[in-house]
Short mmCIF file of C-alpha atoms in Angstrom, two decimals:
data_model
loop_
_atom_site.label_atom_id
_atom_site.label_comp_id
_atom_site.label_asym_id
_atom_site.label_seq_id
_atom_site.Cartn_x
_atom_site.Cartn_y
_atom_site.Cartn_z
CA MET X 537 156.80 86.74 129.24
CA PRO X 538 155.59 87.09 132.28
CA VAL X 539 156.98 89.10 134.42
CA SER X 540 157.31 89.10 138.66
CA GLU X 541 159.37 90.92 141.13
CA ARG X 542 159.94 88.14 143.47
CA PHE X 543 157.84 84.38 144.40
CA PRO X 544 154.74 84.78 146.19
CA VAL X 545 154.79 85.36 149.34
CA ALA X 546 152.12 81.96 149.61
CA GLN X 547 154.94 79.89 148.02
CA PRO X 548 156.46 77.29 150.50
CA THR X 549 159.75 78.08 151.97
CA ILE X 550 162.43 75.61 152.37
CA GLU X 551 163.48 75.49 155.81
CA PRO X 552 167.29 75.85 156.18
CA LYS X 553 169.42 72.53 156.18
CA THR X 554 172.12 70.75 155.51
CA VAL X 555 172.31 69.54 151.65
CA SER X 556 174.63 66.59 150.78
CA ILE X 557 176.76 67.09 147.73
CA GLY X 558 175.96 63.53 146.84
CA VAL X 559 179.70 62.67 146.54
CA ARG X 560 181.33 61.14 149.67
CA PRO X 561 184.38 62.48 149.95
CA PHE X 562 183.87 65.97 148.78
CA ASP X 563 180.87 66.21 151.75
CA GLU X 564 183.61 65.08 154.35
CA ARG X 565 185.85 68.22 152.77
CA VAL X 566 182.83 70.19 153.03
CA GLY X 567 181.04 68.89 155.47
CA GLY X 568 177.50 69.65 153.53
CA LEU X 569 175.97 72.57 151.46
CA ILE X 570 173.55 75.56 153.64
CA SER X 571 169.97 74.35 151.96
CA GLY X 572 168.65 77.65 150.12
CA ARG X 573 172.28 79.39 148.84
CA TYR X 574 174.44 78.53 145.46
CA TYR X 575 177.76 77.34 144.49
CA VAL X 576 179.89 77.69 141.94
CA LEU X 577 181.93 74.45 140.38
CA SER X 578 184.59 75.95 138.01
CA GLY X 579 187.47 74.38 135.98
CA ALA X 580 188.46 73.49 132.86
CA PRO X 581 185.93 70.81 130.18
CA GLY X 582 185.61 67.59 131.07
CA SER X 583 187.21 67.57 135.32
CA GLY X 584 183.99 66.86 136.88
CA LYS X 585 181.65 70.04 137.06
CA THR X 586 178.79 68.23 135.34
CA SER X 587 178.94 64.75 136.75
CA THR X 588 179.33 66.34 140.44
CA ALA X 589 176.33 68.67 139.63
CA LEU X 590 174.73 65.11 138.70
CA HIS X 591 175.17 63.86 141.56
CA PHE X 592 174.38 66.67 143.47
CA MET X 593 170.46 65.97 141.66
CA GLY X 594 170.86 62.79 141.87
CA THR X 595 170.92 62.44 145.86
CA GLY X 596 168.35 65.12 145.37
CA LEU X 597 165.76 62.86 144.01
CA GLU X 598 166.77 59.65 146.14
CA ALA X 599 165.71 61.69 149.34
CA HIS X 600 162.49 62.29 147.27
CA GLU X 601 162.99 66.13 146.33
CA THR X 602 162.07 68.10 143.43
CA CYS X 603 165.02 68.76 141.26
CA ALA X 604 165.70 71.42 137.74
CA ILE X 605 168.32 71.78 135.73
CA LEU X 606 169.45 74.27 132.49
CA THR X 607 171.33 73.18 130.36
CA GLN X 608 172.90 73.58 127.11
CA ASP X 609 172.61 69.60 126.27
CA ASP X 610 169.93 67.07 125.65
CA PRO X 611 168.25 65.86 128.04
CA ALA X 612 168.81 62.36 126.85
CA ASP X 613 172.39 63.15 126.26
CA LEU X 614 171.99 64.21 130.74
CA PHE X 615 169.86 60.64 130.57
CA ALA X 616 172.20 58.83 129.75
CA GLN X 617 174.80 60.28 131.73
CA ALA X 618 173.80 59.80 135.40
CA GLU X 619 173.18 55.87 133.74
CA TYR X 620 176.80 56.57 134.15
CA LEU X 621 176.45 57.61 136.95
CA GLY X 622 174.04 55.20 138.39
CA TYR X 623 171.46 57.03 138.93
CA ASP X 624 168.05 56.74 137.21
CA PHE X 625 166.69 60.07 136.05
CA GLN X 626 163.86 58.44 134.01
CA GLU X 627 161.25 57.47 136.62
CA ALA X 628 161.62 61.61 138.45
CA ALA X 629 160.94 63.23 135.09
CA GLY X 630 158.43 61.00 134.48
CA ALA X 631 156.70 61.64 137.95
CA GLU X 632 157.18 65.95 137.33
CA ARG X 633 160.13 66.07 140.32
CA LEU X 634 162.79 66.54 137.55
CA ALA X 635 162.07 69.18 135.45
CA PHE X 636 164.93 70.28 132.11
CA TYR X 637 164.58 73.45 130.87
CA ARG X 638 167.29 73.92 128.11
CA TYR X 639 168.91 76.78 126.23
CA ARG X 640 167.59 77.38 122.92
CA LEU X 641 170.28 77.06 119.93
CA ASP X 642 170.63 80.85 119.12
CA PHE X 643 170.11 81.76 123.45
CA GLN X 644 173.35 83.78 122.81
CA ARG X 645 171.77 86.36 119.72
CA HIS X 646 168.45 86.80 121.15
CA TYR X 647 169.52 87.52 124.90
CA SER X 648 172.15 89.81 123.17
CA ARG X 649 169.17 92.10 121.84
CA VAL X 650 167.41 92.39 124.83
CA ALA X 651 167.04 95.44 126.80
CA ASP X 652 166.49 94.91 130.45
CA PRO X 653 168.44 91.59 131.03
CA ALA X 654 165.75 91.26 134.03
CA MET X 655 163.34 90.44 131.58
CA VAL X 656 164.66 86.52 131.09
CA TYR X 657 165.52 85.57 133.79
CA GLU X 658 161.56 86.83 135.29
CA GLU X 659 160.78 84.53 132.47
CA LEU X 660 163.61 81.64 134.16
CA LYS X 661 161.41 82.15 137.58
CA SER X 662 158.28 82.45 135.47
CA LEU X 663 158.84 78.06 135.05
CA LEU X 664 160.23 77.44 138.26
CA TRP X 665 157.65 79.33 139.58
CA ASP X 666 154.48 76.07 140.24
CA GLN X 667 156.75 74.06 141.47
CA ILE X 668 160.02 75.70 142.78
CA PRO X 669 162.83 73.27 143.09
CA HIS X 670 164.95 72.34 146.27
CA ARG X 671 167.89 71.88 143.86
CA PHE X 672 169.06 73.80 141.14
CA VAL X 673 171.60 73.32 138.39
CA ILE X 674 172.58 75.86 136.00
CA ASP X 675 174.95 73.98 133.89
CA SER X 676 177.07 76.16 132.34
CA VAL X 677 176.64 79.73 133.16
CA LEU X 678 178.93 80.90 129.77
CA PRO X 679 175.31 82.28 128.18
CA LEU X 680 174.40 83.78 129.81
CA LEU X 681 177.02 86.30 130.77
CA GLU X 682 178.39 86.11 127.73
CA GLY X 683 176.01 86.38 125.45
CA GLY X 684 177.68 89.52 124.25
CA MET X 685 176.05 92.64 126.84
CA ALA X 686 177.10 94.70 128.88
CA ALA X 687 178.30 92.87 131.24
CA GLU X 688 177.23 94.26 134.01
CA GLU X 689 174.15 94.62 133.74
CA ALA X 690 173.64 90.77 133.12
CA VAL X 691 175.71 89.74 135.68
CA ASP X 692 173.96 92.19 138.68
CA ALA X 693 170.43 90.95 137.13
CA PHE X 694 171.86 87.26 137.30
CA ALA X 695 172.78 87.89 141.17
CA GLN X 696 169.80 89.04 142.12
CA PHE X 697 168.15 86.32 140.30
CA LEU X 698 170.37 84.34 142.18
CA ASP X 699 169.21 85.86 145.41
CA GLU X 700 165.50 85.76 144.78
CA ILE X 701 165.72 82.16 144.37
CA PRO X 702 165.34 79.71 147.99
CA CYS X 703 166.73 76.77 145.59
CA THR X 704 170.02 75.16 146.76
CA THR X 705 171.93 75.91 143.42
CA PHE X 706 174.60 74.79 141.82
CA ILE X 707 176.03 77.14 138.79
CA THR X 708 178.93 75.00 136.56
CA VAL X 709 181.69 78.55 134.79
CA PRO X 710 184.21 76.63 132.38
CA GLY X 711 186.30 78.10 133.32
CA ASP X 712 189.45 79.44 136.20
CA LEU X 713 188.08 82.01 138.14
CA SER X 714 191.96 83.12 139.52
CA GLU X 715 192.11 84.20 135.59
CA THR X 716 192.05 87.46 135.49
CA TYR X 717 189.22 87.52 132.46
CA TYR X 718 186.53 85.29 134.08
CA ARG X 719 187.11 87.16 137.75
CA ARG X 720 186.58 89.81 135.77
CA ILE X 721 183.26 88.58 134.53
CA TYR X 722 182.50 86.81 137.27
CA ASN X 723 183.89 88.09 140.62
CA ARG X 724 180.51 89.75 141.60
CA ILE X 725 179.05 85.96 140.72
CA SER X 726 181.51 84.61 143.10
CA ALA X 727 181.19 87.52 145.71
CA GLY X 728 178.02 86.37 146.59
CA ALA X 729 178.69 82.75 146.38
CA ALA X 730 178.32 80.27 149.76
CA GLY X 731 181.62 78.54 148.37
CA ILE X 732 183.99 78.20 145.16
CA PHE X 733 184.35 74.65 144.07
CA HIS X 734 187.04 73.95 141.46
CA PHE X 735 188.16 71.30 138.86
CA GLU X 736 190.65 69.76 137.55
CA ASN X 737 191.89 68.05 134.81
CA LEU X 738 195.48 65.95 136.18
CA ALA X 739 197.12 62.52 134.59
CA GLY X 740 195.41 59.96 132.84
CA SER X 741 191.36 59.64 133.78
CA ALA X 742 192.49 61.29 137.42
CA ARG X 743 191.15 64.87 138.05
CA GLN X 744 191.02 67.05 141.73
CA MET X 745 188.74 69.50 143.55
CA THR X 746 190.11 71.51 145.60
CA VAL X 747 187.54 74.09 148.18
CA ARG X 748 188.79 77.02 147.19
CA LYS X 749 186.13 79.82 149.29
CA LEU X 750 184.01 77.99 152.03
CA ARG X 751 181.48 80.61 154.43
CA GLN X 752 181.19 77.87 156.58
CA ARG X 753 183.54 75.73 158.61
CA LEU X 754 185.56 73.84 156.16
CA GLY X 755 185.87 69.97 156.74
CA SER X 756 188.89 69.51 155.35
CA THR X 757 191.59 71.71 153.00
CA GLU X 758 192.72 68.51 151.41
CA SER X 759 191.98 68.91 148.06
CA VAL X 760 190.36 64.92 146.69
CA ARG X 761 191.69 63.31 144.20
CA PHE X 762 189.72 61.38 141.65
CA SER X 763 188.39 59.54 139.13
CA ILE X 764 184.61 58.59 137.32
CA ARG X 765 183.49 54.82 137.30
CA PRO X 766 180.48 53.36 135.70
CA GLY X 767 178.03 52.80 137.94
CA ALA X 768 179.43 53.94 140.60
CA GLY X 769 180.55 57.71 140.15
CA ILE X 770 182.58 59.65 141.42
CA VAL X 771 185.41 58.01 143.55
CA GLU X 772 188.39 59.10 145.32
CA GLU X 773 191.77 57.97 144.22
CA LEU X 774 193.48 56.84 147.11
CA SER X 775 198.15 56.35 147.73
CA LEU X 776 197.88 52.54 148.23
CA ARG X 777 200.36 50.05 148.05
CA SER X 778 200.40 49.02 145.12
CA HIS X 779 198.91 45.30 144.36
CA ASP X 780 202.09 44.31 142.39
CA GLU X 781 204.03 44.56 145.46
CA LEU X 782 202.54 41.79 147.23
CA PRO X 783 204.61 37.89 146.72
CA GLU X 784 202.77 35.27 145.26
CA GLU X 785 201.74 33.66 148.75
CA SER X 786 200.02 36.52 149.43
CA ARG X 787 197.63 37.05 146.63
CA ARG X 788 196.27 33.97 147.23
CA ARG X 789 195.28 34.56 150.66
CA VAL X 790 191.63 35.59 150.34
CA VAL X 791 189.84 36.41 153.30
CA LEU X 792 186.22 36.54 154.46
CA LEU X 793 184.19 38.42 156.96
CA SER X 794 180.58 37.65 157.08
CA HIS X 795 180.43 39.96 160.13
CA GLY X 796 176.20 38.76 160.63
CA ALA X 797 175.39 38.62 157.06
CA GLU X 798 175.01 34.68 155.07
CA PHE X 799 177.52 33.76 153.61
CA PRO X 800 176.53 30.72 150.84
CA SER X 801 177.75 27.66 152.41
CA GLU X 802 178.54 25.80 148.83
CA TRP X 803 181.56 27.96 147.91
CA LEU X 804 183.42 27.51 150.76
CA PRO X 805 184.53 24.03 149.48
CA PRO X 806 185.82 25.31 146.09
CA LEU X 807 186.94 28.58 148.16
CA ARG X 808 188.81 26.69 150.19
CA ASP X 809 190.73 23.73 147.34
CA ALA X 810 190.93 27.32 145.08
CA TYR X 811 192.75 29.58 148.31
CA GLN X 812 193.91 30.01 151.00
CA LEU X 813 191.06 30.94 152.67
CA ASP X 814 190.65 32.86 155.67
CA ALA X 815 187.21 33.28 157.02
CA PHE X 816 186.38 35.44 160.05
CA ASP X 817 182.74 36.63 162.11
CA SER X 818 183.15 39.71 163.12
CA VAL X 819 185.15 42.26 162.59
CA ALA X 820 187.01 42.79 166.11
CA ARG X 821 188.76 38.62 165.36
CA ALA X 822 189.57 40.14 161.96
CA PHE X 823 190.86 42.90 162.78
CA GLY X 824 194.52 42.75 162.09
CA ASP X 825 194.84 41.05 158.67
CA LEU X 826 191.51 44.14 157.23
CA ALA X 827 194.80 46.12 158.09
CA SER X 828 197.27 44.99 156.47
CA ALA X 829 195.86 44.23 152.93
CA ASN X 830 198.70 41.23 152.74
CA TYR X 831 195.86 39.24 151.53
CA GLY X 832 194.92 38.62 147.34
CA ALA X 833 190.78 39.62 148.35
CA LEU X 834 188.63 40.43 151.21
CA LEU X 835 185.72 38.57 150.70
CA VAL X 836 182.50 40.46 152.50
CA ALA X 837 179.00 39.59 153.59
CA LEU X 838 176.14 42.03 152.73
CA ASP X 839 172.52 41.76 153.67
CA PRO X 840 170.66 43.27 151.29
CA MET X 841 167.79 43.93 153.48
CA ARG X 842 170.86 46.12 156.35
CA PRO X 843 173.91 47.40 153.83
CA GLU X 844 175.17 49.54 155.85
CA PRO X 845 177.57 47.59 158.02
CA ALA X 846 179.52 46.32 154.95
CA LEU X 847 179.52 49.18 153.05
CA SER X 848 180.74 51.17 156.16
CA LEU X 849 183.37 48.88 157.14
CA THR X 850 184.66 49.32 153.73
CA GLN X 851 184.57 52.70 153.65
CA GLU X 852 186.93 52.47 156.90
CA LEU X 853 189.40 50.41 155.24
CA ARG X 854 189.48 52.82 152.56
CA ARG X 855 190.11 55.91 153.95
CA ALA X 856 193.27 54.01 155.93
CA GLY X 857 194.65 53.63 152.83
CA ASN X 858 193.68 49.53 152.27
CA GLY X 859 193.97 48.57 148.28
CA ALA X 860 193.48 45.14 148.09
CA PRO X 861 190.49 44.52 146.13
CA ILE X 862 187.25 44.05 147.81
CA LEU X 863 184.15 42.17 146.72
CA PHE X 864 180.67 42.08 148.09
CA VAL X 865 179.15 38.99 149.25
CA SER X 866 175.03 39.40 149.31
CA SER X 867 171.63 37.31 147.93
CA THR X 868 169.95 39.09 144.63
CA ARG X 869 167.12 38.43 146.92
CA GLY X 870 166.08 42.16 147.94
CA LEU X 871 169.47 43.42 145.78
CA ARG X 872 168.27 47.07 144.77
CA GLY X 873 170.57 48.96 142.24
CA GLN X 874 170.85 51.66 144.45
CA THR X 875 172.79 49.61 147.08
CA ARG X 876 175.32 48.23 143.98
CA ALA X 877 176.23 51.90 143.67
CA GLU X 878 176.58 52.62 147.89
CA GLY X 879 178.15 49.65 147.40
CA LEU X 880 180.98 50.77 144.47
CA ARG X 881 181.30 54.61 145.15
CA ALA X 882 181.60 53.18 149.14
CA GLY X 883 185.01 51.15 147.56
CA GLY X 884 183.97 47.86 146.89
CA ASP X 885 185.13 45.95 142.88
CA ASP X 886 181.96 43.47 142.54
CA PHE X 887 179.15 43.06 143.64
CA LEU X 888 179.31 38.68 143.73
CA GLU X 889 175.46 37.22 143.68
CA ASP X 890 174.62 33.62 145.10
CA THR X 891 173.71 33.00 141.99
CA LEU X 892 177.04 31.82 140.80
CA SER X 893 177.97 28.81 139.70
CA PRO X 894 181.26 27.86 141.46
CA SER X 895 183.68 28.71 138.37
CA GLU X 896 181.74 31.44 138.01
CA LEU X 897 182.85 33.02 141.87
CA LEU X 898 186.31 31.90 141.15
CA ALA X 899 186.81 33.33 137.30
CA ARG X 900 185.99 36.85 139.83
CA ILE X 901 187.58 36.22 142.26
CA ASP X 902 190.64 35.69 139.96
CA ASN X 903 189.91 38.66 138.20
CA ALA X 904 189.86 40.90 141.06
CA ARG X 905 193.14 39.24 142.52
CA ALA X 906 195.25 39.83 139.42
CA ARG X 907 193.84 43.34 139.11
CA GLY X 908 193.92 44.80 142.23
CA HIS X 909 191.83 47.67 143.87
CA ARG X 910 190.14 49.26 140.54
CA ARG X 911 191.16 52.99 142.36
CA ILE X 912 194.86 52.48 143.22
CA ALA X 913 195.99 56.14 142.18
CA GLU X 914 199.65 56.35 140.68
CA GLY X 915 200.42 54.78 137.01
CA ALA X 916 197.40 52.67 137.08
CA VAL X 917 195.14 52.97 134.84
CA ALA X 918 191.44 51.52 132.91
CA SER X 919 192.08 48.76 129.94
CA ALA X 920 192.30 51.07 126.96
CA PRO X 921 189.59 50.06 124.05
CA PRO X 922 191.42 47.54 121.36
CA GLY X 923 191.15 49.95 118.69
CA SER X 924 189.11 53.10 116.78
CA GLN X 925 186.29 52.49 114.94
CA PRO X 926 187.51 53.09 111.49
CA THR X 927 185.72 56.59 109.16
CA ASP X 928 184.90 56.49 105.17
CA GLY X 929 185.89 59.88 103.51
CA ASN X 930 183.55 61.62 104.93
CA GLY X 931 184.54 61.30 108.49
CA GLU X 932 181.95 58.95 108.81
CA ALA X 933 182.21 55.77 111.16
CA VAL X 934 181.71 52.13 108.78
CA PRO X 935 181.24 48.79 110.11
CA LEU X 936 184.92 46.91 111.24
CA ALA X 937 185.72 43.77 108.64
CA ALA X 938 185.37 40.39 110.11
CA GLY X 939 189.11 40.00 110.48
CA ASP X 940 190.40 43.35 111.42
CA PHE X 941 187.82 42.85 114.30
CA ARG X 942 189.45 39.48 115.02
CA GLY X 943 192.44 40.98 115.22
CA LEU X 944 192.56 43.63 117.08
CA LEU X 945 190.20 41.41 119.86
CA ARG X 946 192.99 38.87 119.92
CA GLU X 947 196.05 41.32 120.46
CA HIS X 948 193.66 42.86 123.27
CA VAL X 949 192.83 39.55 125.38
CA GLU X 950 196.91 38.75 124.67
CA ARG X 951 198.76 42.17 125.48
CA ALA X 952 195.65 44.41 128.16
CA ARG X 953 196.31 43.76 131.50
CA HIS X 954 193.35 44.08 133.03
CA ALA X 955 191.15 43.59 129.95
CA TYR X 956 187.04 44.23 131.05
CA PHE X 957 184.39 43.57 127.43
CA ALA X 958 181.75 42.56 126.23
CA LEU X 959 181.16 40.27 122.83
CA VAL X 960 177.76 39.68 121.50
CA GLU X 961 177.10 38.48 118.09
CA LEU X 962 173.46 39.98 116.74
CA GLY X 963 171.67 38.39 113.65
CA PRO X 964 169.60 41.82 112.01
CA ALA X 965 166.05 40.66 112.71
CA ASP X 966 164.38 42.97 109.86
CA LEU X 967 166.92 45.15 108.68
CA SER X 968 169.79 44.88 106.06
CA THR X 969 173.52 43.98 108.06
CA ALA X 970 174.44 47.80 106.53
CA GLU X 971 172.00 49.27 108.23
CA ALA X 972 171.76 47.49 111.34
CA GLY X 973 175.27 48.12 111.73
CA ARG X 974 174.62 51.95 110.93
CA LEU X 975 172.38 52.37 113.76
CA LEU X 976 174.03 50.36 116.42
CA LEU X 977 177.45 52.74 115.07
CA GLU X 978 174.54 56.18 116.00
CA ARG X 979 173.88 54.17 119.31
CA LEU X 980 177.01 52.99 121.45
CA ARG X 981 179.65 54.03 122.74
CA VAL X 982 181.25 54.23 119.75
CA ARG X 983 183.32 57.14 120.61
CA ASP X 984 184.62 55.51 124.28
CA GLY X 985 185.74 52.12 123.35
CA ASP X 986 182.73 50.39 121.44
CA LEU X 987 183.15 48.58 118.58
CA VAL X 988 180.70 47.85 116.02
CA ALA X 989 181.45 44.85 112.62
CA VAL X 990 180.35 43.35 109.87
CA MET X 991 181.08 39.45 109.66
CA GLU X 992 181.16 36.42 107.13
CA ASP X 993 177.63 34.81 107.71
CA GLY X 994 176.02 38.58 108.17
CA ARG X 995 175.91 38.50 112.18
CA VAL X 996 176.93 42.06 113.32
CA ALA X 997 179.40 41.55 116.34
CA LEU X 998 179.68 43.98 118.64
CA TYR X 999 182.82 44.92 121.05
CA LEU X 1000 181.25 46.63 124.47
CA HIS X 1001 183.79 48.31 126.56
CA ASP X 1002 184.37 48.12 130.64
CA ILE X 1003 180.66 46.75 131.43
CA HIS X 1004 179.28 44.01 133.64
CA ARG X 1005 177.45 41.33 131.33
CA LYS X 1006 174.03 41.60 133.25
CA HIS X 1007 173.84 45.13 131.98
CA VAL X 1008 174.38 43.85 128.13
CA ARG X 1009 170.40 42.20 128.50
CA SER X 1010 169.40 46.07 128.77
CA LEU X 1011 171.38 47.73 126.67
CA LEU X 1012 170.34 45.04 123.67
CA THR X 1013 166.33 45.48 125.26
CA ARG X 1014 166.47 49.59 125.07
CA LEU X 1015 167.98 49.88 121.89
CA VAL X 1016 166.10 46.67 119.74
CA SER X 1017 162.76 48.63 122.15
CA ALA X 1018 164.21 51.93 119.62
CA GLU X 1019 164.90 49.83 116.94
CA PRO X 1020 162.25 46.17 116.54
CA GLY X 1021 164.17 45.28 112.90
CA LEU X 1022 167.23 45.62 114.46
CA ALA X 1023 167.61 41.92 116.32
CA ASP X 1024 166.16 39.67 117.15
CA LEU X 1025 166.41 38.98 121.25
CA ASP X 1026 166.51 35.18 121.30
CA HIS X 1027 169.05 34.43 118.51
CA THR X 1028 171.87 37.26 119.97
CA SER X 1029 174.50 35.11 121.71
CA MET X 1030 176.92 36.38 124.24
CA PHE X 1031 180.44 36.46 125.97
CA SER X 1032 181.92 38.72 129.08
CA TYR X 1033 185.62 39.24 129.65
CA PRO X 1034 187.20 37.63 131.29
CA ALA X 1035 184.75 35.27 133.24
CA ASP X 1036 184.07 33.84 129.91
CA ARG X 1037 188.17 33.79 128.74
CA GLU X 1038 188.00 30.53 127.12
CA GLY X 1039 184.97 30.49 125.26
CA VAL X 1040 186.17 34.44 123.84
CA LEU X 1041 189.62 33.19 122.44
CA ALA X 1042 188.02 29.29 121.07
CA TRP X 1043 185.51 32.60 119.54
CA LEU X 1044 188.67 34.03 117.80
CA GLU X 1045 189.61 30.73 116.43
CA ASN X 1046 187.08 28.70 115.40
CA GLY X 1047 185.73 32.24 113.08
CA ALA X 1048 182.32 32.43 112.53
CA THR X 1049 181.50 29.16 113.48
CA GLY X 1050 182.05 29.50 117.23
CA ARG X 1051 178.71 30.75 118.87
CA PRO X 1052 179.08 32.57 122.32
CA ALA X 1053 176.43 31.67 125.35
CA ILE X 1054 173.14 33.24 124.60
CA ALA X 1055 172.61 36.67 125.47
CA GLY X 1056 171.22 37.49 129.44
CA ALA X 1057 172.90 34.74 131.60
#
């Protein structure tokens, strides 16, 4: 086991600076992190600690920094979670700007037998030696401090390690440091931390972050209530006026703000035919309408080469309490995935690209008008999945029967207020239907609401919960790349709900004879 008293003097050090957490409302409360210090994230499982740590790393990678993480999770699971939040870790890992270190399965048993706990941290430092990361995450610290050793020795060795490494570090603790048990173990770590952020699970899918300690001027003492959304990650929930309170005449109003960006002129006639359209070319002229939020939807033209004005405006509207759905209108040319993620984090609800047909455009706007802003804080929750995947006598998931699958979807589209999903039919290329169903049950997010069914004609049907139509093709491509015999994508078909609502209803009515449109649209 390599031993070193400290990092070599010749190694480059990180110049002190302010470091972004990567979550706008958190940065606003905290005012940025002190470079080179460590911060503790405490809270119950599922309260948002790991998501915050992944935002922290993703922001560093986008700034071309190097990052590392020590984790109990499988790297593939973290890649998937980062992708869910709107970050792509694959490229950074391939370029060796992101390093994963994983606790061995028997780590705690071996750790408890080490005579000197400092030896473990010397080994960890040697792993970081070749390229000291700018940002380092330990998720979680539990195996290091509760491995059966004398707690005082373990904590002292860990604290010494944190004092020596020059990274800006996040440490997650699965508990509340105010409780006597955790305070006894983590008192030494808490005392040296530059900040302690506590996370809580609230009702429904809501969570909350509170700053318990900060060794710098605090931007705000107010807690942040947030939720975690696909593609956007952590987004703040505001106490907004309920969209349901708007009268129908107000919901029929659609406000368009071009704000110096291009807007497809061919969209104006269908918009004027369908709604009461009020168009403005400047924020000053639209100020009164923007502040009132007395409309069904706001369309904000966004220049993909210069998105900052549209994103900043959206942030300001959300801070002011504007609870109307905001949809960005953008050209596909030059529009990057990062801009999409930033738009959703800023408070947007959707991106309308200039390739949409008039019918798709109106369907997306109608969906937003009916749904309201996705981040309404009080009482509003996202649509739940239509049902659960059945299991056999051993507790293993098995495909739904065709009739049960249609029944669940029919009830879902009739009752769910905010239904948002993709319906996919595929025929196994080389595998049997049973084998294809088994693989799909293993690789889809069945626990999060996805469903797999075998239809009467031997094709496999999928319900993909809370997914945009343009992400379906990439998901299926990844699945088929891992198992080429799973499906022939040229003969795979799809509907996206609510945009293809009539098609979904026809498919449910006609059974196996109804075929959705070819996927990839």
